[in-house]
Amino acid sequence: MTMPPCDFAVIVPAHQAQDTLPACLSALMAAGFPAEAILVVDDGSRDATGAVATRAGVRVIRNDSPERPARARNRGVAACTSEIVLFVDADVVVHADIRSRIARHFADPALTAVIGSYDSAPPAPAAVSRYRNLLHHHVHQRAAGEIGTFWTGLGAVRRAAFLEAGGLDPAWEDIEDVEFGLRLVARGGRIVLDPQMQGAHLKAWTYRSMWRTDVQGRAVPWTRLLALGRLDPAAMNAGPAHRASAAMVALAAVALLALAVTSLAGWVLVGALGAFLVLNRRFFALLWRVGGARLLAAGIPAHAVHYAAALVGYAKVRLLERPRLS
C-alpha cells in the first residue's frame, strides 16, 4: 500500500528518560519516521537521555535545567518547519501503523488534530501500573470520534494551527494539552480521537504517584476548568458515569464510618459498592480479560482510590479556590 504523503516532525520531550527512550525511538523509526524527522527535547536530564538520543541519530535540543513538558514541546515546535507535528511521550512505544493512520486523517484538510490511545498490553508488571494504564486505554477507547480536547502523549496537530492558537500554556502544566485543545476548538479547530492509533505505555505507577497525579495533576486543574466554564461537564473524564462513581465512593466512605452508629449503614455500604461495580462493569470486564481475577481484585480498590483522589481535588478547588475562580 502506498503511504499517503505527509510532512511530519515528531517531538519527544524527555526528562530522565534513558530507560524508556531507546524503545520509544526505535518504534518511531520502525513506523516509518526517519531519524532526521524526530526531535528529542532533552529537558535538563542528569542521566544519559541526551546520549541515547544522539546515538539513535535523531535531532537533539537540550535545556540546561528542567523547564517541564509544555515549554519543552513548544521549543520543539519552534525548531521544526513540518506541516504536521506529532507529539509522543518518551515512555510511549508506538504501533507500527501509526504513521499511515495519521497521514490518512490529515488527508482531510478540515481536520486540525488527531489523538490516539494507550494499547491494552501495558508492560509494567505491577498490578497498579497495569490498572492505571488500562484505565487510560478504556476511557479513550470509549470516546472515539470528534472531541473537544487534545493529548500530547500520542497526538498530532497541524503546526500552523498550533502556533496560531498560542501553543501549550505552561500555566496549565499537567493538563496543558487539554487546555490547548479547548482553545483550538474554540478557534474552530476539529480534533478527532482514533482509538486504533495506539502505543504501549511503559510507565510504572505506584499508589503514591497515582494519588499525587489524580489529585494535583488531574482533579485540581480539571475542576478549575469546570469552574471557569471552559470544560464541558460531559467531557470524557467528567461524564455522568464518572460523577456517579465518585458519588458512590463518597457514600461508601460515609457508610463505613457510620457502621459503629447504625446497622443501616451496612446496607448503604453494600448498595454503594454494588452500584460502583455496575457503573464500572465494562472497565472491570477489561481488567478480567487482560489479567484475570488477580488484576480485577487489585483493580477494584485501585479504581475506588482513583475516584477518592478526584473527590479530594474537586473539594480542594471548590472549597479553597472558589472566590478566586468566581
CSV table of C-alpha atoms in Angstrom, one decimal:
chain,number,residue,atom,x,y,z
A,1,MET,CA,0.0,0.0,0.0
A,2,THR,CA,1.3,3.4,-0.9
A,3,MET,CA,1.9,5.7,2.1
A,4,PRO,CA,-0.2,8.9,1.9
A,5,PRO,CA,2.1,11.9,1.5
A,6,CYS,CA,2.5,13.9,4.7
A,7,ASP,CA,5.3,16.1,6.1
A,8,PHE,CA,5.9,15.1,9.7
A,9,ALA,CA,8.0,16.2,12.6
A,10,VAL,CA,8.0,14.1,15.8
A,11,ILE,CA,8.6,15.9,19.1
A,12,VAL,CA,9.6,13.8,22.1
A,13,PRO,CA,10.1,15.7,25.3
A,14,ALA,CA,12.4,13.7,27.6
A,15,HIS,CA,13.5,14.1,31.2
A,16,GLN,CA,15.5,11.4,32.9
A,17,ALA,CA,14.3,9.0,30.2
A,18,GLN,CA,17.3,6.9,29.4
A,19,ASP,CA,15.5,3.7,30.3
A,20,THR,CA,12.4,4.2,28.0
A,21,LEU,CA,13.7,6.4,25.2
A,22,PRO,CA,15.5,3.7,23.2
A,23,ALA,CA,12.3,1.7,22.8
A,24,CYS,CA,10.4,4.9,22.0
A,25,LEU,CA,12.8,6.0,19.3
A,26,SER,CA,13.2,2.5,17.8
A,27,ALA,CA,9.4,2.2,17.5
A,28,LEU,CA,9.1,5.6,15.8
A,29,MET,CA,11.7,4.7,13.2
A,30,ALA,CA,10.2,1.2,12.6
A,31,ALA,CA,6.9,3.0,12.0
A,32,GLY,CA,8.4,4.9,9.1
A,33,PHE,CA,9.6,8.2,10.7
A,34,PRO,CA,13.2,8.9,9.6
A,35,ALA,CA,15.7,9.9,12.3
A,36,GLU,CA,16.0,13.4,10.9
A,37,ALA,CA,12.3,14.0,11.4
A,38,ILE,CA,12.5,13.1,15.1
A,39,LEU,CA,13.4,15.8,17.6
A,40,VAL,CA,14.2,14.9,21.2
A,41,VAL,CA,14.0,17.9,23.6
A,42,ASP,CA,16.3,16.8,26.5
A,43,ASP,CA,14.7,18.7,29.4
A,44,GLY,CA,17.6,19.1,31.8
A,45,SER,CA,18.2,15.4,32.2
A,46,ARG,CA,21.0,14.3,34.5
A,47,ASP,CA,21.2,10.8,33.2
A,48,ALA,CA,22.1,9.5,29.7
A,49,THR,CA,18.9,10.7,28.0
A,50,GLY,CA,20.8,13.1,25.6
A,51,ALA,CA,23.4,10.5,24.8
A,52,VAL,CA,20.7,7.9,24.0
A,53,ALA,CA,19.0,10.3,21.6
A,54,THR,CA,22.4,11.2,19.9
A,55,ARG,CA,23.3,7.6,19.4
A,56,ALA,CA,19.9,7.0,17.8
A,57,GLY,CA,20.8,9.6,15.2
A,58,VAL,CA,17.8,11.9,15.9
A,59,ARG,CA,18.0,15.7,16.4
A,60,VAL,CA,18.5,16.8,20.0
A,61,ILE,CA,17.8,20.1,21.7
A,62,ARG,CA,18.9,20.4,25.3
A,63,ASN,CA,17.5,22.6,28.1
A,64,ASP,CA,20.2,23.2,30.7
A,65,SER,CA,17.7,22.8,33.5
A,66,PRO,CA,14.2,21.2,33.5
A,67,GLU,CA,11.6,23.6,32.1
A,68,ARG,CA,8.7,21.0,32.2
A,69,PRO,CA,6.9,19.4,29.2
A,70,ALA,CA,4.8,22.3,28.0
A,71,ARG,CA,7.9,24.5,27.4
A,72,ALA,CA,9.9,21.6,26.0
A,73,ARG,CA,7.2,20.8,23.4
A,74,ASN,CA,6.8,24.5,22.5
A,75,ARG,CA,10.5,24.7,21.9
A,76,GLY,CA,10.4,21.6,19.8
A,77,VAL,CA,7.7,23.0,17.6
A,78,ALA,CA,9.6,26.3,17.2
A,79,ALA,CA,12.6,24.3,16.0
A,80,CYS,CA,10.8,22.5,13.2
A,81,THR,CA,9.1,23.5,10.0
A,82,SER,CA,7.0,20.5,9.1
A,83,GLU,CA,3.3,20.7,8.3
A,84,ILE,CA,2.3,18.2,10.9
A,85,VAL,CA,3.7,17.9,14.4
A,86,LEU,CA,3.4,14.5,16.2
A,87,PHE,CA,3.9,14.6,20.0
A,88,VAL,CA,5.0,11.3,21.6
A,89,ASP,CA,6.0,10.9,25.2
A,90,ALA,CA,9.4,9.4,25.9
A,91,ASP,CA,7.7,6.4,27.6
A,92,VAL,CA,5.4,5.5,24.8
A,93,VAL,CA,6.2,2.8,22.2
A,94,VAL,CA,4.0,3.5,19.1
A,95,HIS,CA,2.5,0.7,17.0
A,96,ALA,CA,3.9,0.1,13.5
A,97,ASP,CA,0.9,1.6,11.6
A,98,ILE,CA,0.9,4.9,13.4
A,99,ARG,CA,2.3,7.0,10.6
A,100,SER,CA,-0.1,5.7,7.9
A,101,ARG,CA,-3.1,6.2,10.3
A,102,ILE,CA,-2.1,9.8,11.0
A,103,ALA,CA,-1.5,10.6,7.3
A,104,ARG,CA,-4.9,9.3,6.4
A,105,HIS,CA,-6.5,11.5,8.9
A,106,PHE,CA,-4.7,14.6,7.7
A,107,ALA,CA,-5.8,13.9,4.1
A,108,ASP,CA,-8.9,15.7,5.3
A,109,PRO,CA,-8.0,19.4,5.1
A,110,ALA,CA,-10.7,20.3,7.6
A,111,LEU,CA,-9.0,18.2,10.3
A,112,THR,CA,-6.8,20.2,12.8
A,113,ALA,CA,-5.6,17.4,15.1
A,114,VAL,CA,-5.9,13.7,15.9
A,115,ILE,CA,-5.1,11.8,19.1
A,116,GLY,CA,-4.8,8.2,19.9
A,117,SER,CA,-4.8,5.8,22.9
A,118,TYR,CA,-2.6,3.6,25.0
A,119,ASP,CA,-3.0,-0.1,24.0
A,120,SER,CA,-4.3,-2.9,26.1
A,121,ALA,CA,-1.0,-4.6,26.9
A,122,PRO,CA,0.9,-2.3,29.3
A,123,PRO,CA,4.3,-4.0,30.0
A,124,ALA,CA,4.9,-2.8,33.6
A,125,PRO,CA,4.2,-5.8,35.7
A,126,ALA,CA,2.8,-4.3,38.9
A,127,ALA,CA,-0.9,-4.5,39.3
A,128,VAL,CA,-1.3,-0.8,40.0
A,129,SER,CA,0.6,0.0,36.8
A,130,ARG,CA,-1.4,-2.3,34.7
A,131,TYR,CA,-4.6,-0.9,36.2
A,132,ARG,CA,-3.7,2.7,35.6
A,133,ASN,CA,-2.5,2.3,32.0
A,134,LEU,CA,-5.6,0.2,31.2
A,135,LEU,CA,-7.8,2.8,32.7
A,136,HIS,CA,-6.5,5.4,30.2
A,137,HIS,CA,-6.9,2.8,27.4
A,138,HIS,CA,-10.5,2.2,28.4
A,139,VAL,CA,-11.5,5.9,28.6
A,140,HIS,CA,-10.0,6.6,25.2
A,141,GLN,CA,-11.5,3.5,23.5
A,142,ARG,CA,-15.0,4.7,24.5
A,143,ALA,CA,-14.5,8.3,23.3
A,144,ALA,CA,-13.9,7.7,19.6
A,145,GLY,CA,-14.8,10.4,17.1
A,146,GLU,CA,-14.8,14.2,17.3
A,147,ILE,CA,-13.7,15.5,20.8
A,148,GLY,CA,-13.0,18.8,22.4
A,149,THR,CA,-9.6,18.2,24.0
A,150,PHE,CA,-6.0,17.3,22.9
A,151,TRP,CA,-3.5,14.8,24.2
A,152,THR,CA,0.3,15.1,23.8
A,153,GLY,CA,1.1,11.6,24.9
A,154,LEU,CA,0.3,10.5,21.4
A,155,GLY,CA,-1.3,13.3,19.3
A,156,ALA,CA,-0.7,15.1,16.1
A,157,VAL,CA,-1.6,18.7,15.1
A,158,ARG,CA,-1.1,21.0,12.2
A,159,ARG,CA,1.8,23.1,13.1
A,160,ALA,CA,0.3,26.3,11.8
A,161,ALA,CA,-2.8,25.8,13.9
A,162,PHE,CA,-0.7,25.0,17.0
A,163,LEU,CA,1.2,28.3,16.6
A,164,GLU,CA,-1.9,30.4,15.8
A,165,ALA,CA,-3.6,29.1,19.0
A,166,GLY,CA,-0.5,30.1,21.0
A,167,GLY,CA,1.0,26.7,21.7
A,168,LEU,CA,0.9,25.0,25.1
A,169,ASP,CA,0.3,27.2,28.1
A,170,PRO,CA,2.8,26.3,31.0
A,171,ALA,CA,0.3,27.8,33.5
A,172,TRP,CA,-1.8,24.7,32.9
A,173,GLU,CA,1.0,22.2,33.4
A,174,ASP,CA,-0.2,18.6,33.8
A,175,ILE,CA,-3.2,19.2,31.6
A,176,GLU,CA,-1.7,21.8,29.3
A,177,ASP,CA,-2.7,19.6,26.3
A,178,VAL,CA,-6.4,19.5,27.5
A,179,GLU,CA,-6.4,23.3,27.9
A,180,PHE,CA,-4.7,23.7,24.5
A,181,GLY,CA,-7.4,21.5,22.9
A,182,LEU,CA,-10.1,23.7,24.3
A,183,ARG,CA,-8.5,26.8,22.8
A,184,LEU,CA,-8.0,25.0,19.5
A,185,VAL,CA,-11.7,24.0,19.2
A,186,ALA,CA,-12.8,27.5,20.4
A,187,ARG,CA,-11.0,28.8,17.3
A,188,GLY,CA,-12.9,26.5,15.0
A,189,GLY,CA,-10.4,23.6,15.0
A,190,ARG,CA,-11.5,20.0,14.7
A,191,ILE,CA,-9.9,17.2,16.8
A,192,VAL,CA,-10.6,13.5,16.3
A,193,LEU,CA,-9.8,10.6,18.7
A,194,ASP,CA,-8.8,7.5,16.7
A,195,PRO,CA,-8.9,4.6,19.3
A,196,GLN,CA,-6.8,2.4,16.9
A,197,MET,CA,-4.0,4.9,16.8
A,198,GLN,CA,-2.1,3.2,19.7
A,199,GLY,CA,1.1,2.9,21.6
A,200,ALA,CA,2.2,0.9,24.7
A,201,HIS,CA,2.8,3.0,27.8
A,202,LEU,CA,5.9,1.9,29.7
A,203,LYS,CA,5.3,4.0,32.8
A,204,ALA,CA,5.5,2.2,36.1
A,205,TRP,CA,2.9,3.5,38.6
A,206,THR,CA,2.7,3.3,42.4
A,207,TYR,CA,-0.3,4.2,44.6
A,208,ARG,CA,1.6,7.2,45.8
A,209,SER,CA,2.3,8.5,42.2
A,210,MET,CA,-1.2,7.7,41.2
A,211,TRP,CA,-2.7,9.6,44.1
A,212,ARG,CA,-0.5,12.7,43.5
A,213,THR,CA,-1.3,12.7,39.8
A,214,ASP,CA,-5.0,12.2,40.3
A,215,VAL,CA,-5.3,15.0,42.9
A,216,GLN,CA,-2.9,17.7,41.8
A,217,GLY,CA,-2.3,16.8,38.2
A,218,ARG,CA,-5.8,15.9,37.1
A,219,ALA,CA,-8.7,16.7,39.5
A,220,VAL,CA,-7.5,20.2,40.6
A,221,PRO,CA,-6.8,21.6,37.2
A,222,TRP,CA,-9.9,19.9,35.6
A,223,THR,CA,-12.1,21.4,38.3
A,224,ARG,CA,-10.6,24.8,37.7
A,225,LEU,CA,-11.5,24.5,34.0
A,226,LEU,CA,-15.1,23.4,35.0
A,227,ALA,CA,-15.3,26.3,37.5
A,228,LEU,CA,-14.3,28.8,34.8
A,229,GLY,CA,-16.9,27.4,32.5
A,230,ARG,CA,-14.3,26.3,29.9
A,231,LEU,CA,-14.8,22.5,30.1
A,232,ASP,CA,-18.0,20.6,29.2
A,233,PRO,CA,-19.2,18.6,32.2
A,234,ALA,CA,-19.8,15.7,29.9
A,235,ALA,CA,-16.2,15.5,28.8
A,236,MET,CA,-14.7,12.0,28.7
A,237,ASN,CA,-13.1,12.2,32.1
A,238,ALA,CA,-16.0,14.1,33.8
A,239,GLY,CA,-19.2,12.5,32.3
A,240,PRO,CA,-22.2,11.3,34.3
A,241,ALA,CA,-20.9,7.8,34.9
A,242,HIS,CA,-17.6,9.2,36.3
A,243,ARG,CA,-19.5,11.6,38.6
A,244,ALA,CA,-21.8,8.8,39.8
A,245,SER,CA,-18.9,6.6,40.5
A,246,ALA,CA,-17.2,9.3,42.6
A,247,ALA,CA,-20.5,9.8,44.5
A,248,MET,CA,-20.7,6.1,45.2
A,249,VAL,CA,-17.2,6.1,46.6
A,250,ALA,CA,-18.1,9.1,48.9
A,251,LEU,CA,-21.3,7.3,50.0
A,252,ALA,CA,-19.4,4.1,50.8
A,253,ALA,CA,-16.8,6.0,52.8
A,254,VAL,CA,-19.6,7.7,54.9
A,255,ALA,CA,-21.4,4.4,55.4
A,256,LEU,CA,-18.2,2.8,56.5
A,257,LEU,CA,-17.7,5.5,59.1
A,258,ALA,CA,-21.3,5.1,60.3
A,259,LEU,CA,-21.2,1.4,60.8
A,260,ALA,CA,-20.4,1.9,64.5
A,261,VAL,CA,-23.5,4.0,64.9
A,262,THR,CA,-26.2,2.2,62.9
A,263,SER,CA,-26.7,-1.1,61.3
A,264,LEU,CA,-28.4,0.6,58.3
A,265,ALA,CA,-25.0,1.9,57.3
A,266,GLY,CA,-24.1,-1.7,56.3
A,267,TRP,CA,-26.9,-1.8,53.8
A,268,VAL,CA,-25.9,1.6,52.4
A,269,LEU,CA,-22.3,0.4,52.1
A,270,VAL,CA,-23.4,-2.7,50.2
A,271,GLY,CA,-25.6,-0.7,47.9
A,272,ALA,CA,-23.0,1.9,47.2
A,273,LEU,CA,-20.4,-0.8,46.4
A,274,GLY,CA,-22.8,-2.6,44.2
A,275,ALA,CA,-23.6,0.5,42.3
A,276,PHE,CA,-19.9,1.2,41.9
A,277,LEU,CA,-19.4,-2.2,40.4
A,278,VAL,CA,-22.3,-1.8,38.0
A,279,LEU,CA,-21.3,1.6,36.9
A,280,ASN,CA,-17.8,0.4,36.0
A,281,ARG,CA,-18.7,-3.1,34.8
A,282,ARG,CA,-17.2,-2.6,31.3
A,283,PHE,CA,-13.9,-1.4,32.7
A,284,PHE,CA,-13.8,-4.2,35.2
A,285,ALA,CA,-14.6,-6.7,32.4
A,286,LEU,CA,-11.5,-5.4,30.6
A,287,LEU,CA,-9.3,-6.0,33.7
A,288,TRP,CA,-10.7,-9.5,33.9
A,289,ARG,CA,-9.9,-10.2,30.2
A,290,VAL,CA,-6.4,-8.8,30.4
A,291,GLY,CA,-5.3,-10.1,33.8
A,292,GLY,CA,-7.9,-12.4,35.2
A,293,ALA,CA,-9.1,-12.5,38.8
A,294,ARG,CA,-5.8,-11.2,40.2
A,295,LEU,CA,-5.8,-8.0,38.2
A,296,LEU,CA,-9.5,-7.5,38.9
A,297,ALA,CA,-9.1,-7.9,42.6
A,298,ALA,CA,-6.3,-5.3,42.6
A,299,GLY,CA,-8.1,-3.0,40.1
A,300,ILE,CA,-11.4,-2.6,42.0
A,301,PRO,CA,-9.8,-1.0,45.1
A,302,ALA,CA,-7.4,1.0,42.9
A,303,HIS,CA,-10.3,2.4,41.0
A,304,ALA,CA,-12.0,3.4,44.2
A,305,VAL,CA,-8.8,5.2,45.2
A,306,HIS,CA,-8.8,6.9,41.8
A,307,TYR,CA,-12.2,8.4,42.5
A,308,ALA,CA,-11.4,9.3,46.1
A,309,ALA,CA,-8.5,11.3,44.7
A,310,ALA,CA,-10.8,13.0,42.2
A,311,LEU,CA,-13.1,13.9,45.1
A,312,VAL,CA,-10.3,15.4,47.1
A,313,GLY,CA,-9.1,17.5,44.2
A,314,TYR,CA,-12.6,18.7,43.4
A,315,ALA,CA,-13.3,19.6,47.0
A,316,LYS,CA,-9.9,21.4,47.3
A,317,VAL,CA,-10.8,23.7,44.4
A,318,ARG,CA,-14.5,24.2,45.2
A,319,LEU,CA,-13.9,25.0,48.9
A,320,LEU,CA,-10.5,26.8,48.9
A,321,GLU,CA,-10.3,28.4,45.5
A,322,ARG,CA,-13.9,29.3,44.7
A,323,PRO,CA,-13.6,33.0,45.4
A,324,ARG,CA,-10.6,33.3,43.1
A,325,LEU,CA,-12.3,31.4,40.3
A,326,SER,CA,-15.7,33.2,40.5
